[in-house]
PDB file of C-alpha atoms in Angstrom:
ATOM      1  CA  UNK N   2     -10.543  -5.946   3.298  1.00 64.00           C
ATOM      2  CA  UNK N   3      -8.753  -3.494   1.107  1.00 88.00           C
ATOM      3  CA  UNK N   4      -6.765  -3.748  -2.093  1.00 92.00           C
ATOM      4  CA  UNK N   5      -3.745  -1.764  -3.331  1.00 96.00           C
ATOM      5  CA  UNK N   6      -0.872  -1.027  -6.011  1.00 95.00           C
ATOM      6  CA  UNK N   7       2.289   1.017  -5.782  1.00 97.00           C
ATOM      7  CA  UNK N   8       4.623   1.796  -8.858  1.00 95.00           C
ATOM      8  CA  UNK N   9       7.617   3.251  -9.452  1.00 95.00           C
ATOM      9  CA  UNK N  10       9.774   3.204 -12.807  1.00 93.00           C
ATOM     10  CA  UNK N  11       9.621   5.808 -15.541  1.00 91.00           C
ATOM     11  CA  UNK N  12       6.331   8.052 -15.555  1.00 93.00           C
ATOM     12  CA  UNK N  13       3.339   5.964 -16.142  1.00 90.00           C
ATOM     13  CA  UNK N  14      -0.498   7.409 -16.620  1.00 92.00           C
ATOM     14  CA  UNK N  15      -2.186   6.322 -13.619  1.00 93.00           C
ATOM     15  CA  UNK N  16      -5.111   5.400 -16.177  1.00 92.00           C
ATOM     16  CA  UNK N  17      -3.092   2.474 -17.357  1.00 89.00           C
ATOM     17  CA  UNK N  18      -3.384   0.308 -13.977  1.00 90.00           C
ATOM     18  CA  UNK N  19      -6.703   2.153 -12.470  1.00 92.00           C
ATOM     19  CA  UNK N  20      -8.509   1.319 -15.028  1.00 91.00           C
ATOM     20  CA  UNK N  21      -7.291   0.121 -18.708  1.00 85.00           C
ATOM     21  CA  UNK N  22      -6.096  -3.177 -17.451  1.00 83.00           C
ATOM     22  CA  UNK N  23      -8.438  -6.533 -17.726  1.00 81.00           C
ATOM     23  CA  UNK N  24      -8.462  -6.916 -13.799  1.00 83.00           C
ATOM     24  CA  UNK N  25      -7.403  -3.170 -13.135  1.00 86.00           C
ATOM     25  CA  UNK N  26      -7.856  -1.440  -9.425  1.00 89.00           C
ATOM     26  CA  UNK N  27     -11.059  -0.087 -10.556  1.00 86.00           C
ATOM     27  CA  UNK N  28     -12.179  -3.818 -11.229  1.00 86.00           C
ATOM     28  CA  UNK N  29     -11.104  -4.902  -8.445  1.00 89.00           C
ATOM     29  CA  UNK N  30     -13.169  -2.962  -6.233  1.00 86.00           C
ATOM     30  CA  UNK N  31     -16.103  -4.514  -7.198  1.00 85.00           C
ATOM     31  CA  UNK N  32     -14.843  -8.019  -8.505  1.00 76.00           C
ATOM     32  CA  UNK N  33     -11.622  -8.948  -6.531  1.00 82.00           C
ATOM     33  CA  UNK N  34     -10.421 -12.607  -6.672  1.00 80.00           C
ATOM     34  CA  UNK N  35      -8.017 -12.998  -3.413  1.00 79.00           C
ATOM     35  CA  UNK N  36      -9.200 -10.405  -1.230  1.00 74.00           C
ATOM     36  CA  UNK N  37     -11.137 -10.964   2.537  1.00 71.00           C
ATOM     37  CA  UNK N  38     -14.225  -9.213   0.339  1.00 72.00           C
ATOM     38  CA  UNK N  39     -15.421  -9.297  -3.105  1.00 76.00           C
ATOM     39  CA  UNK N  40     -16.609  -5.499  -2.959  1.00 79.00           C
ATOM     40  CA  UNK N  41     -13.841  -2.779  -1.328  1.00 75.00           C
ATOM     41  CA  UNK N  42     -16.307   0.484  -1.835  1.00 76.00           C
ATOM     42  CA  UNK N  43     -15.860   2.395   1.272  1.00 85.00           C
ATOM     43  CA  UNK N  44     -13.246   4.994  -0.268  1.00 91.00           C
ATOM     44  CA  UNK N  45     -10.280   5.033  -2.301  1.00 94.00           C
ATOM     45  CA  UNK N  46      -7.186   7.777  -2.571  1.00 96.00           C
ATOM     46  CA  UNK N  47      -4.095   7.648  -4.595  1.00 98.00           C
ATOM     47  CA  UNK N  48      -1.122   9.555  -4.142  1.00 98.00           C
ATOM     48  CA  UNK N  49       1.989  10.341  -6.570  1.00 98.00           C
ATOM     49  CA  UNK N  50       5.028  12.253  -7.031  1.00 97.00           C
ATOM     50  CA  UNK N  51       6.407  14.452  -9.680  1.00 90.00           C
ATOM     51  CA  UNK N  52       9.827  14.679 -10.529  1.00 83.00           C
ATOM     52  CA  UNK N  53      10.646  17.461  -8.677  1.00 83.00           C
ATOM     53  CA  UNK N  54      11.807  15.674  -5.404  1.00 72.00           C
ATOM     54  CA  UNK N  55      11.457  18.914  -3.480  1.00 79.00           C
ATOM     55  CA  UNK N  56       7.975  18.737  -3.821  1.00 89.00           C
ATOM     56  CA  UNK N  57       5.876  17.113  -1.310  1.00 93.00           C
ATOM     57  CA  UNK N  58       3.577  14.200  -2.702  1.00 97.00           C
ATOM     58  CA  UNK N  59      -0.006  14.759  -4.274  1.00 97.00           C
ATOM     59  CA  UNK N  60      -3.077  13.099  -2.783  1.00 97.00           C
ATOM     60  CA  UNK N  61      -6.500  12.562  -3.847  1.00 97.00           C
ATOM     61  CA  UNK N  62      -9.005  10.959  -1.610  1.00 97.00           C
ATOM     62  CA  UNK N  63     -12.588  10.362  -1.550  1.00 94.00           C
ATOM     63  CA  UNK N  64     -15.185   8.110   0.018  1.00 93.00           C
ATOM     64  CA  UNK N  65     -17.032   7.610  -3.078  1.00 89.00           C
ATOM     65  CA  UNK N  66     -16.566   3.919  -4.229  1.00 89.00           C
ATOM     66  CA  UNK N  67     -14.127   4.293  -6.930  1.00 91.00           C
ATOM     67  CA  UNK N  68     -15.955   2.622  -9.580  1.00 91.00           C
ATOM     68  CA  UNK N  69     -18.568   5.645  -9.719  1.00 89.00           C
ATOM     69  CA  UNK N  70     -16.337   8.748  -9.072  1.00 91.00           C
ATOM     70  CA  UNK N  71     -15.441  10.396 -12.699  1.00 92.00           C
ATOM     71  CA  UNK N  72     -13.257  12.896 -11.025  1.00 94.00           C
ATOM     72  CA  UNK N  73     -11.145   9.806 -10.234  1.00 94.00           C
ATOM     73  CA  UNK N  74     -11.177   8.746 -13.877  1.00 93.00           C
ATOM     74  CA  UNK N  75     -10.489  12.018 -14.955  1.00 96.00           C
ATOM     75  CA  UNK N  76      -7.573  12.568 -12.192  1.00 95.00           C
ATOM     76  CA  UNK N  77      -6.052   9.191 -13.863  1.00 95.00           C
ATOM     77  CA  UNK N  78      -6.325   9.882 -17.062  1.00 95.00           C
ATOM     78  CA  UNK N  79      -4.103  13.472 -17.230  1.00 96.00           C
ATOM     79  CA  UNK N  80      -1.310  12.027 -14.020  1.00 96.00           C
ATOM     80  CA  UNK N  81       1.476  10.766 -15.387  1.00 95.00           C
ATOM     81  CA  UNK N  82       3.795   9.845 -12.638  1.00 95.00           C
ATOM     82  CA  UNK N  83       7.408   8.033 -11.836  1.00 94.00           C
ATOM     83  CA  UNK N  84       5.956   6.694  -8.191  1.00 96.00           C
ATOM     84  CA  UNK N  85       2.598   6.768  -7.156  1.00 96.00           C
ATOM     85  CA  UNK N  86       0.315   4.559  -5.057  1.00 98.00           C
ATOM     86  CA  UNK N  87      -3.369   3.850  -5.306  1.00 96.00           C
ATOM     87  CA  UNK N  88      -5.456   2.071  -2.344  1.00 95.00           C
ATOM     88  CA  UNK N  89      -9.534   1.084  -2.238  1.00 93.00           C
ATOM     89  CA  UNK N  90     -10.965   0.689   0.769  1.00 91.00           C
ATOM     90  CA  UNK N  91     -13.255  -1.921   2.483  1.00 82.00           C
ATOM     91  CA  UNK N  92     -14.022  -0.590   6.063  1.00 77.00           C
ATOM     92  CA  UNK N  93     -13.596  -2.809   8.757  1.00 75.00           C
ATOM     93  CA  UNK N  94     -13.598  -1.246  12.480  1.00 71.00           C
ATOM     94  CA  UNK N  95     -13.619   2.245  11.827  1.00 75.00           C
ATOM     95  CA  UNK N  96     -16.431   4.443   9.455  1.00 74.00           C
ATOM     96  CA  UNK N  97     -16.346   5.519   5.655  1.00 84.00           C
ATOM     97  CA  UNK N  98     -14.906   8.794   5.896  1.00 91.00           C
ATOM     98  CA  UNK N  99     -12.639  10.932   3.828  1.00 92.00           C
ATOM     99  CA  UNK N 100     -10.389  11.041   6.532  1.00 94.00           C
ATOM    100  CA  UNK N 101     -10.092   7.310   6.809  1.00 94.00           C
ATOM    101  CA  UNK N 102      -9.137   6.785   3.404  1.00 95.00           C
ATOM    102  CA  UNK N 103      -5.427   6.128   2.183  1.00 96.00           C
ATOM    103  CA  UNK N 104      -2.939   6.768   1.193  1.00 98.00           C
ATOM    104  CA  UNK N 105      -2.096   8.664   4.344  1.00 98.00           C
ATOM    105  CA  UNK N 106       0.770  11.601   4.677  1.00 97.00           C
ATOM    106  CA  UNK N 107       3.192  13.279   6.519  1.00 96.00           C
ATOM    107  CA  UNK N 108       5.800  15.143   4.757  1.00 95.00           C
ATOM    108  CA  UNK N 109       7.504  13.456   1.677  1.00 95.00           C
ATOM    109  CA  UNK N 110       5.416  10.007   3.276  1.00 97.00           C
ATOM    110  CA  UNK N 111       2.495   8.351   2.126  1.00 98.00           C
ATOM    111  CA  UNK N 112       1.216   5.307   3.255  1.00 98.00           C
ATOM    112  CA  UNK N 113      -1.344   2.157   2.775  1.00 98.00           C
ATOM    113  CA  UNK N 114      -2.378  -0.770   4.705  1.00 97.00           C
ATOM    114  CA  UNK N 115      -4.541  -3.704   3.751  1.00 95.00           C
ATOM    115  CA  UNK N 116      -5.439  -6.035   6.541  1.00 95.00           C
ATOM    116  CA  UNK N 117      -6.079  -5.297  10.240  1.00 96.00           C
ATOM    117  CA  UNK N 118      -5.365  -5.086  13.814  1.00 97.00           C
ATOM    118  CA  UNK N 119      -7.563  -7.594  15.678  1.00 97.00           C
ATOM    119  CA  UNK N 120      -9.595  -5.752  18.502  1.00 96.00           C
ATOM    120  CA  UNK N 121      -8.436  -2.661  17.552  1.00 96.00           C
ATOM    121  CA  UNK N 122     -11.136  -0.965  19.577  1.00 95.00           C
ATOM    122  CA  UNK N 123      -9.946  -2.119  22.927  1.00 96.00           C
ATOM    123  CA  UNK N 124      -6.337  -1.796  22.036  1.00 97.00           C
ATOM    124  CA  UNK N 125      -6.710   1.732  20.490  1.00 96.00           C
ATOM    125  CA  UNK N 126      -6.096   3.930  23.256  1.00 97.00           C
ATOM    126  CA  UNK N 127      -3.031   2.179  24.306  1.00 97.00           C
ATOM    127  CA  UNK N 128      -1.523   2.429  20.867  1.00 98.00           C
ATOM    128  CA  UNK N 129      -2.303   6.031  20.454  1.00 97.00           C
ATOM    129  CA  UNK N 130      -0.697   6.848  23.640  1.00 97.00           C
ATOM    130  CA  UNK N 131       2.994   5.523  21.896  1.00 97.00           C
ATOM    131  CA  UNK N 132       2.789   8.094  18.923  1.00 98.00           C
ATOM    132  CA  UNK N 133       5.156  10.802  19.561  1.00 97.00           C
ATOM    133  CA  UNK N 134       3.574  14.098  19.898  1.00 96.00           C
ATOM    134  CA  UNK N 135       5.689  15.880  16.672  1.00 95.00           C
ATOM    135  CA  UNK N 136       3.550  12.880  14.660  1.00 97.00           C
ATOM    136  CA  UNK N 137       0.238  12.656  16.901  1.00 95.00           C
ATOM    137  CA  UNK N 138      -1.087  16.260  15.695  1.00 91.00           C
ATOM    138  CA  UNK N 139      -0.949  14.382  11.945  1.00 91.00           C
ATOM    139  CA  UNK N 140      -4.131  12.088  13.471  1.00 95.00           C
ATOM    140  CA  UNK N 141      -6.955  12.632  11.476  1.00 95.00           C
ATOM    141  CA  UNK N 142      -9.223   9.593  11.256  1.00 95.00           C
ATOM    142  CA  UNK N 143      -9.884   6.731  13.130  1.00 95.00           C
ATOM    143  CA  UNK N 144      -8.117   3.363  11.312  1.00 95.00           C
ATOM    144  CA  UNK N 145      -5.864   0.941  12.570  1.00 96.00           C
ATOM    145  CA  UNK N 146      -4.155   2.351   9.566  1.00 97.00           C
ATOM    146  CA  UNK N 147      -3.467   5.626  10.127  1.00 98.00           C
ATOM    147  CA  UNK N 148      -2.184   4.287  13.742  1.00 98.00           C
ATOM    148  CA  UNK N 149       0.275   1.787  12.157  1.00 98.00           C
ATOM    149  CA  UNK N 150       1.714   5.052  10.168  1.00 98.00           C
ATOM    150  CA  UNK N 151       2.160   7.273  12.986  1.00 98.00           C
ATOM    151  CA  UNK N 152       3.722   4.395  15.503  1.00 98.00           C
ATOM    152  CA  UNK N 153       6.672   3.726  12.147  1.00 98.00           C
ATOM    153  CA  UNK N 154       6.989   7.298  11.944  1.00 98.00           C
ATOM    154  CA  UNK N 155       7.644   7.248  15.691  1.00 98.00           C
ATOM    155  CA  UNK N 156      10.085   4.720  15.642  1.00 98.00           C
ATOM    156  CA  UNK N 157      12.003   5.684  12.716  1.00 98.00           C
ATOM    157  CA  UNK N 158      10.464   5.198   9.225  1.00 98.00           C
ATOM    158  CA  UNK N 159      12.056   8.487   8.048  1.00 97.00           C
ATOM    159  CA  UNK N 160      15.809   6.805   8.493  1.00 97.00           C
ATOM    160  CA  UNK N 161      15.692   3.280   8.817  1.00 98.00           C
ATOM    161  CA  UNK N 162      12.213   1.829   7.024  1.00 98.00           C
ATOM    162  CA  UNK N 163      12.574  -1.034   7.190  1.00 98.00           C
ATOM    163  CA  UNK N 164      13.151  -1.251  11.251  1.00 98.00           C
ATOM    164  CA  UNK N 165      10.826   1.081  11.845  1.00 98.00           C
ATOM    165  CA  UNK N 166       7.832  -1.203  10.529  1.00 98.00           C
ATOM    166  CA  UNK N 167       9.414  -4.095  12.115  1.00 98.00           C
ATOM    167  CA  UNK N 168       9.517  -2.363  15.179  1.00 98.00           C
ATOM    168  CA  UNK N 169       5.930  -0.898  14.827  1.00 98.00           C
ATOM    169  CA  UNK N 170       4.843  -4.504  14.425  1.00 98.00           C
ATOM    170  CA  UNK N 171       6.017  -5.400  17.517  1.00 98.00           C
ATOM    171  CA  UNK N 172       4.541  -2.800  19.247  1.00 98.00           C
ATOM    172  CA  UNK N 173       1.169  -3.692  17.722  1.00 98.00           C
ATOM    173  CA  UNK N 174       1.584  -7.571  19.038  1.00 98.00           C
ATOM    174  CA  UNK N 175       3.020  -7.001  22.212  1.00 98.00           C
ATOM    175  CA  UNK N 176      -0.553  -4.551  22.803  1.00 98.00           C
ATOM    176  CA  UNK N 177      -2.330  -7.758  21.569  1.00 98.00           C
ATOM    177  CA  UNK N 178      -0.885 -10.383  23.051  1.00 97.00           C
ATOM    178  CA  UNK N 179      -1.426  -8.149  26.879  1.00 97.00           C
ATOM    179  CA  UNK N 180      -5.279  -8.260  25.765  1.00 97.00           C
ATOM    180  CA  UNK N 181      -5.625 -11.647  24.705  1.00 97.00           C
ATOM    181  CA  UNK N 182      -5.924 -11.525  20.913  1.00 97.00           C
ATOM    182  CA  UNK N 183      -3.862 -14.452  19.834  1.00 95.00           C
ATOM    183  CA  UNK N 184      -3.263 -13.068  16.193  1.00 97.00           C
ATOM    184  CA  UNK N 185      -3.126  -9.080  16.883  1.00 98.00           C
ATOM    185  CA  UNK N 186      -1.883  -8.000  13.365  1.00 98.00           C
ATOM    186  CA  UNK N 187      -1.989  -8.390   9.936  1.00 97.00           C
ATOM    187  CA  UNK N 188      -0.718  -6.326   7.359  1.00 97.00           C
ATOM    188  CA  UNK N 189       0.912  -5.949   3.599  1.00 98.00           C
ATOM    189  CA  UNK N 190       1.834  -2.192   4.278  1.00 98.00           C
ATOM    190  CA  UNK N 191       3.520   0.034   1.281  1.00 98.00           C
ATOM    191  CA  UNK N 192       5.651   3.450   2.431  1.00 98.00           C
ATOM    192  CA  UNK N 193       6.945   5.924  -0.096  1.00 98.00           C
ATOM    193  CA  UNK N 194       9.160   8.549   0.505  1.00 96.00           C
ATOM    194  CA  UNK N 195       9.317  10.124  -2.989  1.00 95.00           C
ATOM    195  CA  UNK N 196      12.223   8.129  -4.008  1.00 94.00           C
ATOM    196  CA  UNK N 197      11.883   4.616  -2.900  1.00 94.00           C
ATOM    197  CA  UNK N 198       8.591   2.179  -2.482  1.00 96.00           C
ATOM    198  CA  UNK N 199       8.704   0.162   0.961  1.00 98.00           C
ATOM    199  CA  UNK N 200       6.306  -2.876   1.233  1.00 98.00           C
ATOM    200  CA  UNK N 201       6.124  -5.634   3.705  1.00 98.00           C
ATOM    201  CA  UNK N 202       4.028  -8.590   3.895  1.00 98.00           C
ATOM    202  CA  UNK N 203       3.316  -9.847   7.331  1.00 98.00           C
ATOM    203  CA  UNK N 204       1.234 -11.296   9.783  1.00 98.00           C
ATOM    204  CA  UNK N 205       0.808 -12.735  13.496  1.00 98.00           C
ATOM    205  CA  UNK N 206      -0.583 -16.133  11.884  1.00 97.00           C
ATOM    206  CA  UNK N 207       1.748 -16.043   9.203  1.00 95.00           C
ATOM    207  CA  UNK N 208      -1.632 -16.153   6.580  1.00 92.00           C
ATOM    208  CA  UNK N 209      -1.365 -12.880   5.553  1.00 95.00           C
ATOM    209  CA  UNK N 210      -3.409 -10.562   2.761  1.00 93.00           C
ATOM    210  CA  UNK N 211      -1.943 -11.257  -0.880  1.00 95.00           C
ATOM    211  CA  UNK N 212       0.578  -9.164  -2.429  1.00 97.00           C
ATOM    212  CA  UNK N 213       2.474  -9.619  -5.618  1.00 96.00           C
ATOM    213  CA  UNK N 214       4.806  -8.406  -7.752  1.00 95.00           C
ATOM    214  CA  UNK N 215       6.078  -7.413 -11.300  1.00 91.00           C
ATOM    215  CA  UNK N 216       9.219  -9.747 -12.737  1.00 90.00           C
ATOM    216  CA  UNK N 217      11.665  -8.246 -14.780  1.00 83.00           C
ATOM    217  CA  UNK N 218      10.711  -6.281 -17.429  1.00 83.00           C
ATOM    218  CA  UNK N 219      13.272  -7.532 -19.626  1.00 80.00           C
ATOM    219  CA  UNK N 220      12.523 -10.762 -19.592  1.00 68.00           C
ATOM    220  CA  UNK N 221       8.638  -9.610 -19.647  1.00 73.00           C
ATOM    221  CA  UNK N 222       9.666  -7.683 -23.022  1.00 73.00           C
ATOM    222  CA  UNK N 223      11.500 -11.049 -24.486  1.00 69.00           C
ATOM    223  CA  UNK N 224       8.176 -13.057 -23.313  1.00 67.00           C
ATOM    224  CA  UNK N 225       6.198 -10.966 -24.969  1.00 73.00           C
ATOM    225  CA  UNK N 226       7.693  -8.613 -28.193  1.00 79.00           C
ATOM    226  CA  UNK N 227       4.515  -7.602 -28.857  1.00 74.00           C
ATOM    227  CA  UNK N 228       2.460  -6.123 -26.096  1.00 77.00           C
ATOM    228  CA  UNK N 229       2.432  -2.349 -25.903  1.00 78.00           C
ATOM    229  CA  UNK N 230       1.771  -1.902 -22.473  1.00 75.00           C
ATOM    230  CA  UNK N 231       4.939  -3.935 -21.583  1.00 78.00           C
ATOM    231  CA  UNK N 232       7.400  -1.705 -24.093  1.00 77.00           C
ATOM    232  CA  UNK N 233       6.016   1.124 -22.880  1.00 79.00           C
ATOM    233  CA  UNK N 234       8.104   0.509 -19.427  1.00 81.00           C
ATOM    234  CA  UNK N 235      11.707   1.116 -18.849  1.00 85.00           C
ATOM    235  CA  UNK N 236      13.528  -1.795 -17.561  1.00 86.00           C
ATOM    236  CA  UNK N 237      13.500  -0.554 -14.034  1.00 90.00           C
ATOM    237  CA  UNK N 238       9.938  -0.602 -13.518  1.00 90.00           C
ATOM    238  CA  UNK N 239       8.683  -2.134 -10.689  1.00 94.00           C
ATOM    239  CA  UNK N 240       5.330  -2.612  -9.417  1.00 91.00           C
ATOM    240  CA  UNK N 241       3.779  -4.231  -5.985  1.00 95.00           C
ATOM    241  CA  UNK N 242      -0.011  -5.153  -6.064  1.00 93.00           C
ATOM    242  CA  UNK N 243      -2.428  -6.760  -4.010  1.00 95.00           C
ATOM    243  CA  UNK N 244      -3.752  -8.914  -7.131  1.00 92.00           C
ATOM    244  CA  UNK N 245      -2.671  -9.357 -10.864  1.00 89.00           C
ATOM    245  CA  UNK N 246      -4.092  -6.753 -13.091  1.00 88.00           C
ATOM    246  CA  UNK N 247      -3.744  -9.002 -16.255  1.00 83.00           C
ATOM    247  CA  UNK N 248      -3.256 -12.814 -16.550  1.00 84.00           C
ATOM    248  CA  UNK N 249       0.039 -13.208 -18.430  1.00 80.00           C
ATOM    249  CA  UNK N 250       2.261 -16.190 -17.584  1.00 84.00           C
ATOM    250  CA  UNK N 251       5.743 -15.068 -15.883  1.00 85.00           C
ATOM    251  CA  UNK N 252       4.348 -11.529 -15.283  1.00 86.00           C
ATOM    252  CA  UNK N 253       4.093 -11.900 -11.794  1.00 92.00           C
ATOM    253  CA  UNK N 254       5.688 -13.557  -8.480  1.00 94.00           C
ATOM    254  CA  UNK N 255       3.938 -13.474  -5.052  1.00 96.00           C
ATOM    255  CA  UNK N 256       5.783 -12.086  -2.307  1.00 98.00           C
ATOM    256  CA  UNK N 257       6.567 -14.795   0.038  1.00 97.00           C
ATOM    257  CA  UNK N 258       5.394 -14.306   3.809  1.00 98.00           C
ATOM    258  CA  UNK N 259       6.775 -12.410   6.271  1.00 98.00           C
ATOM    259  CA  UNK N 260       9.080 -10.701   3.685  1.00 98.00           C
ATOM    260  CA  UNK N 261      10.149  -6.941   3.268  1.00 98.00           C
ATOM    261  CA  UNK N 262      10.921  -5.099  -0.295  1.00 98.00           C
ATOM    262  CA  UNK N 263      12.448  -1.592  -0.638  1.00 98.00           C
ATOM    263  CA  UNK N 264      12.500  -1.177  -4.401  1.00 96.00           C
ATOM    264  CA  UNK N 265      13.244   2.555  -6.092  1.00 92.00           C
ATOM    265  CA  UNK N 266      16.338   3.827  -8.708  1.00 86.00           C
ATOM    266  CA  UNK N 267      16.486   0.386 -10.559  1.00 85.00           C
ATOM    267  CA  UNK N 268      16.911  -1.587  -7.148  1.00 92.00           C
ATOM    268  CA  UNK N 269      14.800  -3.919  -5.644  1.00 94.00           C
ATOM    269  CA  UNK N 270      16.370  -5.533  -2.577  1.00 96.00           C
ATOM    270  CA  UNK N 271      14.502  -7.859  -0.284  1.00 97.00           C
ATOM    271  CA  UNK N 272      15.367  -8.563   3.670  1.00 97.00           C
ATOM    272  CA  UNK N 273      13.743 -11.615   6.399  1.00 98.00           C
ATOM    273  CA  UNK N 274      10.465  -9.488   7.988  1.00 98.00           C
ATOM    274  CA  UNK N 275      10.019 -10.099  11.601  1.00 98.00           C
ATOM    275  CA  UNK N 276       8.479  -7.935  14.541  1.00 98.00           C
ATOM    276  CA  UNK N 277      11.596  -6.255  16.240  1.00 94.00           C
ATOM    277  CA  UNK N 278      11.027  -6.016  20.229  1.00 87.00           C
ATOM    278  CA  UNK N 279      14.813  -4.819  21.000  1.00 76.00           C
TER     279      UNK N 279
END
């Protein structure tokens, strides 16, 4: 379907987790292990901060498969970055076009999606017709994705996150549910606004895409004194990721179903996820 990772802590070299690690994003997008598809090579984009937060965010997309674009590996090598995001793409309803790659923007926002909206061609229209028009002249592609974005920006992501996805989900079911489609949505969604990461994990069927995260590093330095790529992180590093990047015991939780995170300044605080219909 899609795989993704989102990081924030002190400034990391995108290289490290695109490509240096044993099960990196890279690898994944031809070998991953928990995703709907082996093989996510319709596109990839990542899109990072620097520490200037007046600065809008910096994107790079492409619909090269990621494993053979050396501008990527280039691009990854010389960022160094205190919140970025990174997203490979396996196309579902919609082409392999630039413009239907993530991460996706609007002001200080960018945003990923892995999973789906069931039917989406038949409920399409009626979702598009919900975006307000300050956020509908931001449509470039076609996705589900870029849809999802647009509806949470409607509905509030820029104050309230967290309500504003829940509320977007229920948007997207209640358009499903009118249709038929007994499952309309499925989603782990990440939104960053420069200074915090927000992620959800949800879905209609409450089976939804994998998403993990990184446990403390403190406890990851005690576990293991030795391994440079852990010291290297302050102790507020945080990352969210569709699969494991390296198999190390205690390294990593899963984010349990139907769960929210907001994670950013040395905080991680998780809330109960369900669709909000008023």
């Amino acid at each position: 379907m899609c795989r993704w990772l989102a990081y924030t802590g002190n400034a990391m070299q995108l290289e490290t987790v695109l490509f240096k690690a044993k099960h990196s994003l890279i690898d994944q997008s031809l070998h991953s292990r928990l995703g709907a598809t082996t093989t996510n090579g319709d596109g990839f984009g990542v899109g990072w901060y620097s520490h200037d937060p007046a600065e809008p965010p910096f994107r790079y997309r492409s619909v090269h498969p990621a494993w053979n674009d050396r501008n990527l590996r280039e691009a990854a090598r010389a960022i160094h970055a205190p919140l970025f995001v990174a997203h490979i793409r396996a196309a579902t309803d919609t082409p392999a076009q630039e413009t239907n790659c993530h991460p996706f923007r609007h002001g200080r926002w960018l945003f990923v999606h892995n999973g789906l909206i069931r039917n989406y061609p038949v409920l399409r229209r009626e979702l598009m017709m919900q975006i307000a028009p300050r956020y509908f002249a931001s449509l470039e592609g076609s996705t589900d994705s870029e849809v999802m974005f647009l509806l949470a920006l409607t509905l509030g992501l820029e104050s309230e996150p967290v309500t504003a996805l829940q509320r977007m989900a229920a948007v997207v079911e209640e358009a499903g549910y009118r249709h038929g489609v007994e499952h309309p949505l499925n989603m782990t969604v990440c939104a960053l606004d420069g200074k915090h990461l927000v992620a959800v994990r949800y879905s209609s069927e409450r089976n939804s895409r994998s998403l993990f995260h990184s446990t403390d590093v403190r406890h990851l330095k005690h576990l293991y004194p030795d391994e440079p790529r852990i010291a290297a992180l302050d102790d507020d590093a945080y990352l969210l990721l569709s699969e494991p990047l390296v198999e190390l015991p205690g390294a990593w939780e899963e984010v349990p179903e139907s769960t929210a995170i907001v994670a950013g300044g040395g905080q991680v605080r998780r809330y109960p996820f369900a669709p909000d219909r008023g």
